[in-house]
């Protein structure tokens, strides 16, 4: 959905002949008539009425018509033009601290003026500071005057005219089917208001020029029927485009992945994996494993999102899917957003799978950015000839030089870190076979239900909704930075008792270099304060070999504390680490805090998370920061955290790569418009089925050239 009215998919350079305001329109993305028509006012001014001064209340912005009785320049306390006016019901003093001689001339004694401004004072006399004014007379407008969001070089009157003209020529013909589709759906009254939906034309004309008697509150809170229509339109466009991509995908071919019926003597690969695992799957893992297996057995590409809180055990489910693909004679790729994560998956999967694969003459390959040329060449060869049945790595996996023999399944961990382009690249890896690989995307940032239904409507979703047994809940505490020394002393005692801790350093958005100096300084501090404890340092600028060495020492338990920037944010798994300190916790987002906390509480020991906060110079935490820290203390449940995050911040954070402004809803608000969302979800597939032309027209109107992009 366009965030700013849509610019064409490939904006052509502005011709030199464009005027200043025309260029400004382009800059705002106001290109097509429909873009202008959908550029809605920020607020309105009421110029439809003349208010008698006797009725003007303190603080009210009013329009009056009155005659000038005095006009003088006063020098004390400061030079100013003071004008007294009288409309027969009362008087008002106008004050101007800056003015042109021409303005002074306009406001000559005896002249009747139309004046608009905020009235101050009452009993001791009314006043307006710098009101707008012109000569009285002329017709009063019949509608409220719209005030549009604009930019430098684009005056309101120009923009207003452009919008009026656009409204005159834009095609706003109805795209909703005229008869209720079957089964009967309240399509004409999505929110059950007892009132039929307005047409789009009615809604837009009204929103640009509302009648003066409208309850402005209903425009401001977007509950007015005109707003309802707009939000319904927008959500419908979103659902249509996603339902359409779902249908298009159903036309694509993918390899059928089924384990071969292994004889009674030989176990299938998935069975072999289950046999070597040191634990039994949780019921939730088994259930989603079956959902995935069913998808893989179909000849159309799977497009599934696997959600599960941090530590819920997604990796093993992914490994299980991998064994199904490999057992069927195909290749599988596992992609993670960072090398450290990829390394961890690699280590675990190797431990589980390598012996099993080796027995079949197959292996696991590993591809990351900083690899040695020789190693990389060897890996590429094994991938191309199919010896590598499983390929683990970072973005390096989807590079063009990487040619798979027969990639059938791609597993993407922490999917929100990958962009649309990368998913598209993956999907093209099987093009030589005239097919697309199955896609399983994993995320530990649970997506609230409404958000999943809206932005991820084109995905199937599986949820792991329980943690493996035997986990003790993490205790979370907030501690002021002023008690840092006390905290370090307690940390020392815990480490002496055999525990391990992460210490995460603040995120400073503007500067990666500062991030680093902070982490380095903290590392020095802690090393000095904790003699005899090995303190490690991990940050994103380190060479990958060094990162690996540090992670290995920490995993092996040789290192008491690991100081790190947020590189450990996702997925790292060291069960013996049971303490997490997050410095400047007030600077992190809620989901990010939850992710970080999820690094501990992975073993049977009781774990703790300390949110160290600093109030800075103000001496107190901001409201949002306080709410976040509070939420962290109150709950360990990722879905509850996600729900609160949505409340605090809106949907942006969850959408990751889809977060690009283009994908955002401009008018609808998922926190409140759930009825409209349900309506759009129900209507979209029916419309595609029964009224395909209307559906296409609707998508084109709202998404222009962007529909293709949103599908990936
Ligand atoms: P995440 O969902 O965050 O990716 P992981 O897959 O890293 O979680 O799993 C977290 C830890 O739990 C790992 O050490 C993993 O081996 C372990 N684990 C996974 N499933 C189970 C299970 N069913 N029983 C016990 N431990 C499990
Ligand atoms: Mg994980």
XYZ file of C-alpha atoms and ligand atoms in Angstrom:
740
model
C 0.000 0.000 0.000
C 1.483 3.374 -0.860
C 2.588 5.399 2.154
C 2.952 8.542 0.228
C 0.754 8.685 -2.813
C 2.417 6.504 -5.334
C 5.080 7.672 -7.673
C 5.419 5.682 -10.874
C 7.449 2.495 -10.487
C 10.364 4.048 -12.347
C 10.087 7.790 -11.910
C 11.430 9.493 -14.989
C 13.694 12.473 -14.376
C 11.684 15.657 -14.081
C 11.768 17.542 -17.398
C 13.470 20.931 -17.127
C 10.240 22.653 -18.097
C 8.434 21.779 -14.867
C 7.530 24.784 -12.734
C 8.547 25.006 -9.100
C 5.175 23.875 -7.741
C 5.017 21.076 -10.324
C 8.383 19.816 -9.159
C 7.180 20.013 -5.571
C 4.104 17.933 -6.492
C 6.374 15.304 -7.965
C 8.500 15.328 -4.868
C 5.410 14.498 -2.820
C 4.688 11.653 -5.222
C 1.561 13.407 -6.514
C 1.765 12.335 -10.140
C -1.423 10.572 -11.217
C -4.836 12.142 -10.713
C -5.647 9.409 -8.228
C -2.533 10.301 -6.221
C -3.827 13.848 -5.869
C -7.326 12.659 -5.087
C -5.941 10.511 -2.277
C -3.858 13.316 -0.822
C -6.122 14.140 2.092
C -6.225 17.254 4.264
C -4.371 17.380 7.551
C -7.114 19.519 9.016
C -9.780 22.015 8.052
C -10.536 25.662 8.657
C -14.080 26.922 8.898
C -14.423 29.973 6.646
C -18.071 29.307 5.944
C -19.427 31.462 8.724
C -19.030 34.959 10.095
C -19.125 34.832 13.889
C -20.465 37.851 15.813
C -17.749 39.069 18.193
C -20.141 38.879 21.094
C -20.234 35.086 20.588
C -16.513 34.502 20.095
C -15.072 32.590 23.030
C -11.556 32.783 24.418
C -9.271 30.412 22.526
C -11.654 29.916 19.606
C -10.477 30.452 16.015
C -13.159 32.475 14.272
C -13.883 34.498 11.208
C -15.391 37.925 11.811
C -16.362 40.940 9.721
C -15.815 44.272 11.417
C -15.019 47.919 10.745
C -11.728 49.545 11.705
C -12.215 52.252 14.359
C -8.604 52.926 15.305
C -5.317 52.164 13.513
C -2.060 53.285 15.097
C 1.577 52.392 15.499
C 2.501 52.002 19.149
C 6.152 52.048 20.219
C 5.862 50.637 23.718
C 6.559 48.049 24.970
C 7.625 47.231 21.439
C 6.916 48.686 18.029
C 3.642 47.314 16.771
C 0.567 48.063 14.731
C -2.570 48.159 16.834
C -5.945 48.095 15.112
C -9.314 48.247 16.823
C -12.339 46.821 15.038
C -16.039 46.818 15.858
C -18.701 44.585 14.306
C -21.677 46.084 16.084
C -21.869 43.284 18.649
C -18.448 43.893 20.184
C -14.896 45.068 19.636
C -11.565 43.372 19.196
C -7.970 44.559 19.182
C -5.679 43.275 16.438
C -1.904 43.385 17.025
C 0.873 43.006 14.441
C 4.517 43.029 15.417
C 5.640 42.836 11.806
C 3.701 44.410 8.971
C 4.115 46.066 5.612
C 3.063 49.660 4.981
C 0.559 48.303 2.446
C -1.096 46.239 5.167
C -1.296 49.263 7.409
C -2.971 51.108 4.544
C -5.532 48.339 4.008
C -6.527 48.596 7.657
C -7.434 52.262 7.535
C -10.123 53.639 9.812
C -13.583 53.102 8.370
C -12.631 50.078 6.238
C -14.628 46.891 6.727
C -12.476 43.753 6.986
C -12.948 39.994 6.984
C -10.638 38.725 9.710
C -9.679 35.229 10.788
C -7.731 34.334 13.893
C -7.700 33.033 17.412
C -9.533 35.138 19.970
C -7.713 35.750 23.224
C -9.144 37.213 26.416
C -12.711 38.159 27.092
C -13.777 40.362 29.907
C -10.994 42.955 29.579
C -11.276 43.070 25.858
C -10.695 40.633 23.022
C -7.477 40.394 21.092
C -6.090 38.636 18.043
C -2.368 38.352 17.326
C -1.426 38.464 13.651
C -4.830 37.427 12.296
C -5.338 36.834 8.572
C -7.419 39.612 7.034
C -8.711 41.009 3.764
C -11.398 43.396 2.656
C -14.883 42.272 3.660
C -17.417 41.053 1.118
C -17.389 38.256 -1.428
C -19.178 34.975 -1.092
C -18.526 32.648 1.806
C -17.377 29.143 0.866
C -19.961 26.427 1.485
C -17.464 23.781 2.640
C -14.681 23.741 5.191
C -11.337 24.840 3.806
C -8.857 21.953 3.578
C -5.299 22.391 4.805
C -3.055 19.855 3.057
C 0.271 18.399 4.013
C 2.673 20.146 1.687
C 6.283 21.008 1.141
C 8.432 24.050 0.393
C 7.528 25.703 -2.900
C 4.004 24.310 -2.993
C 1.544 26.875 -1.633
C -1.823 25.690 -0.290
C -3.888 27.501 -2.950
C -1.885 25.847 -5.763
C -2.218 22.436 -4.185
C -5.946 22.986 -3.582
C -6.501 23.871 -7.216
C -4.489 20.880 -8.416
C -6.579 18.582 -6.219
C -9.894 20.088 -7.317
C -8.858 19.578 -10.933
C -7.721 16.027 -10.265
C -11.024 15.222 -8.560
C -12.770 16.488 -11.684
C -10.964 14.174 -14.080
C -10.050 11.106 -12.030
C -11.858 7.838 -12.705
C -13.552 6.944 -9.435
C -16.032 4.492 -10.869
C -17.230 1.825 -8.452
C -15.062 -1.261 -8.147
C -17.086 -3.054 -5.485
C -19.446 -5.594 -7.036
C -23.004 -4.282 -7.143
C -24.524 -7.479 -5.840
C -23.509 -9.215 -2.677
C -21.244 -12.101 -3.586
C -22.255 -15.502 -2.346
C -22.237 -16.717 0.315
C -23.952 -13.550 1.454
C -21.467 -11.167 2.953
C -22.210 -7.834 4.551
C -20.128 -6.333 1.809
C -22.026 -3.070 1.702
C -21.816 -2.531 5.462
C -18.495 -3.891 6.697
C -18.662 -2.469 10.191
C -22.328 -3.243 10.786
C -23.249 0.409 11.115
C -26.662 -0.141 9.556
C -25.598 2.284 6.837
C -24.447 1.360 3.358
C -20.850 2.177 2.435
C -20.363 5.514 0.763
C -19.054 5.450 -2.787
C -15.410 6.342 -3.251
C -16.381 9.498 -5.085
C -18.714 10.607 -2.296
C -16.064 9.868 0.267
C -13.265 11.764 -1.470
C -15.345 14.786 -2.403
C -16.511 14.971 1.176
C -13.076 14.554 2.743
C -11.610 17.311 0.594
C -14.526 19.667 1.132
C -16.630 18.614 4.106
C -19.889 20.347 4.926
C -19.451 22.819 7.781
C -21.858 20.944 10.053
C -19.666 17.795 10.176
C -18.565 16.638 13.602
C -14.855 17.340 13.191
C -14.021 14.675 15.757
C -15.266 11.958 13.391
C -12.869 13.248 10.733
C -10.019 13.406 13.180
C -10.484 9.899 14.573
C -11.278 8.549 11.085
C -14.609 7.086 12.172
C -16.657 9.136 9.692
C -18.345 7.056 6.945
C -16.173 8.775 4.337
C -13.094 7.551 6.162
C -14.599 4.090 6.539
C -14.948 3.846 2.785
C -11.376 4.931 2.228
C -9.991 2.488 4.742
C -12.145 -0.296 3.332
C -10.826 0.480 -0.167
C -7.240 0.445 0.965
C -7.494 -2.793 2.920
C -9.350 -4.418 0.064
C -6.567 -3.452 -2.352
C -4.013 -4.991 -0.024
C -5.990 -8.202 0.366
C -6.729 -8.416 -3.350
C -3.100 -8.125 -4.284
C -2.105 -10.768 -1.775
C -4.952 -13.115 -2.672
C -3.909 -12.688 -6.274
C -0.306 -13.603 -5.602
C -1.546 -16.633 -3.702
C -3.558 -17.696 -6.738
C -0.664 -17.070 -9.064
C 1.571 -19.176 -6.890
C -0.938 -21.984 -7.037
C -0.261 -22.088 -10.782
C 3.483 -22.582 -10.267
C 5.160 -25.966 -10.085
C 7.463 -27.194 -7.357
C 9.106 -30.575 -6.762
C 6.998 -33.060 -4.828
C 9.028 -33.868 -1.725
C 8.106 -37.078 -0.009
C 10.263 -39.464 1.903
C 10.715 -42.628 -0.037
C 9.089 -45.597 1.528
C 12.163 -46.917 3.276
C 12.103 -50.623 3.920
C 11.680 -52.086 7.397
C 15.470 -52.273 7.745
C 16.395 -48.767 6.633
C 14.989 -45.702 8.283
C 14.079 -42.696 6.163
C 16.258 -39.595 6.663
C 13.749 -37.782 8.868
C 13.443 -40.901 11.000
C 17.201 -41.102 11.274
C 17.373 -37.480 12.372
C 14.746 -38.016 15.055
C 16.714 -41.018 16.257
C 19.926 -39.041 16.786
C 18.316 -36.020 18.461
C 19.092 -35.855 22.192
C 15.467 -34.929 22.918
C 11.941 -35.703 21.796
C 10.031 -33.126 19.776
C 7.425 -31.104 21.616
C 3.837 -31.619 20.435
C 3.971 -28.156 18.846
C 7.119 -29.029 16.917
C 5.508 -32.253 15.721
C 2.365 -30.438 14.613
C 4.177 -27.774 12.563
C 6.516 -30.459 11.225
C 3.466 -32.225 9.814
C 2.056 -29.002 8.365
C 5.313 -28.451 6.536
C 5.542 -32.057 5.359
C 2.040 -31.806 3.864
C 3.035 -28.663 1.926
C 6.213 -30.252 0.651
C 4.323 -33.232 -0.695
C 2.296 -30.973 -3.001
C 3.450 -29.984 -6.480
C 3.047 -26.238 -5.772
C 5.637 -24.118 -3.971
C 5.208 -23.832 -0.226
C 5.240 -20.275 1.074
C 5.105 -20.710 4.804
C 6.070 -18.594 7.773
C 7.196 -20.500 10.851
C 6.667 -18.433 13.958
C 7.944 -19.404 17.349
C 9.197 -17.497 20.312
C 12.937 -17.347 20.920
C 14.126 -20.731 22.096
C 11.017 -22.597 20.986
C 13.108 -24.877 18.782
C 12.593 -23.775 15.208
C 15.968 -25.021 14.016
C 15.146 -28.645 14.513
C 11.889 -28.240 12.616
C 13.873 -26.712 9.783
C 16.323 -29.597 9.893
C 13.439 -32.021 9.680
C 12.111 -30.293 6.581
C 15.612 -30.431 5.118
C 15.795 -34.184 5.596
C 12.501 -34.634 3.752
C 13.857 -32.761 0.741
C 17.198 -34.544 0.801
C 15.560 -37.924 1.247
C 13.538 -37.241 -1.882
C 16.776 -36.651 -3.795
C 16.857 -32.844 -3.806
C 18.993 -30.086 -2.301
C 18.137 -27.766 0.532
C 19.523 -24.332 1.495
C 19.453 -22.702 4.915
C 20.085 -18.982 5.039
C 20.721 -16.871 8.119
C 21.219 -13.106 8.249
C 24.598 -13.146 10.004
C 27.682 -15.282 9.857
C 27.517 -16.072 13.544
C 24.046 -17.470 13.171
C 24.900 -19.369 10.061
C 27.898 -20.778 11.888
C 25.682 -21.953 14.735
C 23.193 -23.629 12.468
C 26.065 -25.149 10.639
C 27.619 -26.570 13.782
C 24.331 -28.031 14.992
C 23.147 -29.349 11.687
C 26.518 -30.867 11.004
C 26.434 -32.593 14.347
C 23.027 -34.043 13.561
C 23.128 -34.542 9.852
C 26.655 -35.059 8.697
C 26.982 -38.666 9.850
C 23.611 -39.493 8.311
C 24.452 -37.774 5.029
C 27.956 -39.200 4.901
C 26.466 -42.686 4.902
C 24.809 -41.696 1.608
C 27.960 -40.115 0.179
C 26.598 -36.617 0.689
C 27.747 -33.603 2.671
C 26.856 -30.177 4.045
C 28.347 -27.110 2.342
C 28.895 -23.705 3.831
C 28.937 -20.352 2.089
C 29.665 -16.965 3.634
C 31.060 -13.669 2.422
C 34.599 -13.714 3.734
C 35.470 -17.246 2.673
C 38.876 -18.172 1.220
C 38.780 -18.475 -2.540
C 39.942 -22.069 -2.574
C 37.413 -23.203 -0.007
C 34.666 -21.338 -1.782
C 35.486 -22.856 -5.155
C 35.365 -26.311 -3.633
C 31.991 -25.581 -2.036
C 30.548 -24.201 -5.279
C 31.603 -27.320 -7.090
C 29.978 -29.617 -4.540
C 26.806 -27.558 -4.709
C 26.701 -27.716 -8.488
C 27.308 -31.436 -8.742
C 24.818 -32.165 -5.987
C 27.189 -33.763 -3.532
C 26.308 -31.020 -1.045
C 22.749 -31.932 -0.121
C 22.453 -29.092 2.357
C 23.919 -25.624 1.899
C 24.153 -23.357 4.931
C 25.225 -19.727 4.823
C 24.453 -16.050 4.670
C 23.339 -13.963 1.694
C 26.247 -15.604 -0.100
C 23.928 -18.539 -0.784
C 21.791 -16.626 -3.261
C 24.566 -15.015 -5.254
C 24.410 -15.559 -8.937
C 27.535 -17.717 -9.185
C 25.955 -20.241 -6.851
C 24.423 -22.877 -9.096
C 22.499 -25.637 -7.442
C 22.033 -28.986 -9.051
C 18.465 -29.150 -7.838
C 17.479 -26.808 -5.010
C 14.010 -27.783 -3.820
C 13.700 -26.203 -0.413
C 14.967 -22.907 0.972
C 14.864 -22.238 4.698
C 15.232 -18.600 5.709
C 15.940 -17.860 9.351
C 14.966 -14.506 10.842
C 13.179 -13.707 7.627
C 12.516 -10.057 8.463
C 16.213 -9.394 7.967
C 15.989 -10.400 4.327
C 14.553 -8.246 1.605
C 12.120 -8.926 -1.152
C 14.881 -8.975 -3.758
C 16.656 -11.728 -1.890
C 13.559 -13.879 -1.652
C 13.009 -13.380 -5.361
C 16.594 -14.435 -6.092
C 16.054 -17.625 -4.132
C 12.885 -18.417 -5.983
C 14.747 -18.192 -9.267
C 17.314 -20.797 -8.288
C 15.235 -23.627 -9.686
C 14.231 -21.858 -12.882
C 16.289 -24.263 -14.989
C 13.875 -27.016 -13.999
C 10.880 -24.830 -14.817
C 9.923 -24.872 -11.162
C 10.275 -22.889 -7.970
C 11.696 -24.136 -4.674
C 9.556 -24.420 -1.562
C 10.101 -21.578 0.905
C 10.025 -21.821 4.681
C 10.611 -18.553 6.479
C 11.297 -18.501 10.188
C 10.839 -15.664 12.604
C 11.257 -15.254 16.320
C 9.491 -11.926 16.264
C 5.944 -13.112 16.649
C 3.664 -11.160 14.436
C 0.381 -10.106 16.017
C -2.575 -11.788 14.406
C -4.045 -8.732 12.688
C -0.698 -7.886 11.230
C -0.150 -11.390 9.934
C -3.618 -11.382 8.381
C -2.975 -8.068 6.745
C 0.601 -7.905 5.560
C 1.281 -11.612 5.352
C -2.043 -12.691 3.936
C -0.225 -14.381 1.089
C 1.649 -16.673 3.468
C 0.592 -19.749 5.371
C 1.555 -19.474 8.987
C 2.670 -22.199 11.402
C 3.134 -21.400 15.054
C 5.237 -23.225 17.654
C 3.330 -22.172 20.717
C 5.187 -23.970 23.480
C 8.753 -24.059 24.739
C 10.673 -27.307 25.188
C 10.111 -28.703 28.671
C 12.414 -28.025 31.588
C 13.027 -24.375 30.976
C 12.953 -22.140 34.015
C 11.449 -18.748 33.354
C 13.778 -15.784 33.039
C 13.564 -13.193 35.799
C 13.810 -9.689 34.398
C 14.862 -6.648 36.437
C 15.398 -3.009 35.617
C 18.296 -1.321 37.349
C 19.433 2.278 37.087
C 22.868 2.846 35.635
C 23.845 4.551 38.865
C 23.983 1.086 40.446
C 26.358 -0.287 37.857
C 29.216 -1.031 40.291
C 26.895 -2.997 42.522
C 25.715 -4.963 39.496
C 29.262 -5.750 38.387
C 30.123 -7.036 41.871
C 27.100 -9.374 41.806
C 28.004 -10.476 38.316
C 31.484 -11.405 39.543
C 29.984 -13.608 42.253
C 27.723 -15.389 39.756
C 30.575 -16.062 37.371
C 32.665 -17.429 40.201
C 29.780 -19.864 40.732
C 30.195 -21.133 37.167
C 27.637 -19.070 35.284
C 28.223 -17.151 32.076
C 26.918 -13.760 31.061
C 26.270 -11.652 27.988
C 26.760 -7.928 28.303
C 25.145 -6.104 25.406
C 26.245 -2.561 24.661
C 24.086 0.287 23.573
C 22.916 0.774 20.116
C 23.811 4.168 18.791
C 21.996 4.554 15.559
C 23.956 7.398 14.098
C 27.301 5.831 14.492
C 28.626 2.346 14.234
C 32.017 3.697 15.303
C 30.549 4.958 18.567
C 28.891 1.601 19.138
C 32.269 0.114 18.908
C 34.087 2.504 21.214
C 31.368 1.915 23.783
C 31.724 -1.822 23.604
C 35.505 -1.543 23.738
C 35.374 0.725 26.782
C 32.930 -1.567 28.569
C 35.146 -4.507 27.747
C 38.114 -2.740 29.358
C 35.997 -1.736 32.383
C 34.725 -5.219 33.024
C 38.130 -6.799 32.485
C 39.550 -4.466 35.141
C 36.624 -4.920 37.538
C 36.575 -8.714 37.263
C 40.143 -9.921 37.700
C 40.586 -13.575 36.907
C 37.520 -13.689 34.675
C 38.012 -13.992 30.952
C 36.001 -11.220 29.300
C 35.469 -11.477 25.547
C 34.509 -8.857 22.995
C 32.366 -9.351 19.924
C 31.329 -6.756 17.383
C 30.334 -6.628 13.758
C 33.560 -5.083 12.470
C 35.698 -8.002 13.610
C 37.146 -10.357 11.004
C 34.995 -13.444 10.827
C 37.733 -15.791 12.013
C 38.093 -13.725 15.158
C 34.332 -13.716 15.717
C 34.290 -17.462 15.389
C 37.133 -17.867 17.852
C 35.385 -15.657 20.424
C 32.063 -17.459 20.018
C 33.821 -20.809 20.296
C 35.555 -19.810 23.549
C 32.257 -18.562 24.977
C 30.340 -21.660 23.859
C 33.015 -23.887 25.377
C 32.569 -22.155 28.726
C 36.105 -20.718 28.899
C 34.850 -17.172 28.857
C 32.897 -15.728 31.792
C 31.495 -12.636 30.129
C 30.915 -11.817 26.508
C 30.687 -8.092 25.822
C 28.981 -7.519 22.538
C 27.227 -5.037 20.324
C 23.888 -6.242 19.018
C 25.507 -8.803 16.726
C 24.271 -11.481 19.109
C 20.742 -10.228 18.765
C 19.302 -13.163 16.946
C 19.538 -16.854 17.252
C 22.755 -17.409 19.171
C 22.470 -20.482 21.336
C 24.768 -21.077 24.319
C 22.725 -22.995 26.920
C 25.125 -22.386 29.820
C 24.814 -18.601 29.504
C 22.241 -17.618 32.084
C 22.765 -13.904 32.644
C 21.969 -11.150 30.201
C 22.839 -7.541 30.916
C 21.552 -4.996 28.445
C 23.146 -1.627 28.850
C 21.112 1.474 27.937
C 18.098 -0.774 27.583
C 15.978 2.333 27.090
C 17.427 2.697 23.606
C 16.279 -0.676 22.318
C 12.948 -1.571 20.790
C 10.700 -4.006 22.610
C 11.079 -6.865 20.140
C 14.807 -6.389 20.147
C 14.929 -6.528 23.943
C 12.881 -9.707 23.867
C 15.205 -11.237 21.285
C 18.228 -10.385 23.360
C 16.676 -11.781 26.492
C 15.964 -14.970 24.581
C 19.710 -15.650 24.455
C 19.469 -16.852 28.056
C 17.008 -19.250 29.660
C 18.020 -21.971 27.190
C 19.241 -24.472 29.732
C 17.837 -25.801 32.985
C 19.518 -23.178 35.222
C 17.435 -20.229 36.348
C 18.273 -17.247 34.177
C 18.137 -13.528 34.707
C 18.002 -10.503 32.465
C 19.079 -7.106 33.773
C 17.902 -4.043 31.905
C 20.360 -1.350 32.822
C 18.847 2.018 32.047
C 20.134 5.536 32.082
C 17.933 8.580 32.409
C 20.477 10.955 30.890
C 20.375 14.617 31.806
C 16.613 14.800 32.212
C 16.749 12.503 35.234
C 13.751 10.482 34.050
C 12.829 7.969 31.409
C 10.603 8.882 28.494
C 7.102 7.454 28.445
C 7.690 4.984 25.623
C 10.946 3.703 27.124
C 9.234 3.216 30.470
C 6.352 1.296 28.885
C 8.789 -0.980 27.074
C 10.885 -1.787 30.117
C 7.713 -2.358 32.095
C 6.431 -4.790 29.478
C 9.721 -6.687 29.614
C 9.502 -7.051 33.378
C 5.869 -8.127 33.242
C 5.943 -10.824 30.596
C 8.164 -13.418 28.947
C 5.571 -14.261 26.331
C 6.708 -13.238 22.870
C 3.175 -12.869 21.549
C 2.187 -10.609 24.405
C 5.355 -8.587 23.817
C 4.500 -8.301 20.142
C 0.988 -7.156 20.937
C 2.284 -4.428 23.235
C 4.928 -3.417 20.746
C 2.239 -2.949 18.134
C 0.328 -0.798 20.586
C 3.323 1.313 21.484
C 4.805 1.729 18.068
C 2.520 0.714 15.268
C 3.243 -1.914 12.647
C 6.528 -0.690 11.140
C 8.848 -2.770 13.261
C 7.288 -6.083 12.392
C 7.427 -5.739 8.704
C 11.158 -5.773 8.357
C 12.005 -5.710 4.717
C 8.380 -5.097 3.851
C 8.611 -2.045 5.992
C 9.482 0.057 2.982
C 7.011 2.913 2.941
C 5.358 1.365 -0.079
C 4.031 -1.517 1.927
C 2.470 0.495 4.711
C -1.180 1.286 5.102
C -1.823 5.023 4.906
C -5.405 5.195 6.020
C -6.360 2.042 7.866
C -5.057 1.341 11.346
C -4.807 -2.347 12.175
C -5.126 -1.617 15.848
C -8.677 -0.410 15.387
C -9.896 -1.439 11.939
C -10.181 -5.165 12.530
C -13.775 -5.360 11.274
C -12.770 -3.759 7.995
C -9.817 -6.110 7.730
C -12.079 -9.137 8.238
C -14.407 -7.780 5.598
C -11.621 -7.228 3.075
C -10.216 -10.684 3.728
C -13.550 -12.298 3.075
C -14.344 -10.218 0.009
C -10.997 -10.359 -1.807
C -10.981 -14.008 -2.930
C -14.635 -13.816 -3.974
C -13.985 -10.730 -6.031
C -11.032 -12.334 -7.777
C -13.200 -15.331 -8.540
C -16.424 -13.654 -9.602
C -15.419 -10.146 -10.701
C -11.861 -10.340 -11.985
C -12.035 -7.087 -14.003
C -13.301 -5.105 -11.026
C -10.549 -6.628 -8.907
C -7.847 -5.640 -11.409
C -9.187 -2.106 -11.647
C -9.197 -1.829 -7.867
C -5.622 -3.070 -7.544
C -4.394 -0.754 -10.286
C -6.093 2.247 -8.707
C -4.502 1.691 -5.349
C -1.202 0.038 -6.061
C -0.300 1.268 -9.520
C 2.856 -0.514 -10.596
C 3.707 -1.753 -7.147
C 1.527 -4.844 -6.915
C 4.210 -7.054 -8.454
C 6.787 -6.003 -5.940
C 4.575 -6.573 -2.927
C 4.131 -10.203 -3.786
C 7.661 -11.385 -3.276
P 14.796 -20.905 18.129
O 13.361 -21.242 17.938
O 14.984 -19.662 18.920
O 15.568 -20.895 16.838
P 16.471 -23.130 18.693
O 16.063 -23.926 17.527
O 17.790 -22.464 18.651
O 15.362 -22.067 19.036
O 16.354 -24.073 19.964
C 16.670 -23.620 21.259
C 17.321 -24.728 22.062
O 16.355 -25.712 22.422
C 18.391 -25.460 21.303
O 19.463 -25.723 22.189
C 17.705 -26.739 20.857
O 18.620 -27.772 20.655
C 16.780 -27.009 22.017
N 15.581 -27.771 21.676
C 14.863 -27.677 20.554
N 13.789 -28.516 20.598
C 13.841 -29.129 21.786
C 13.019 -30.108 22.438
N 11.916 -30.595 21.844
N 13.364 -30.520 23.676
C 14.461 -30.031 24.270
N 15.291 -29.130 23.718
C 14.983 -28.663 22.492
Mg 16.710 -19.626 15.753
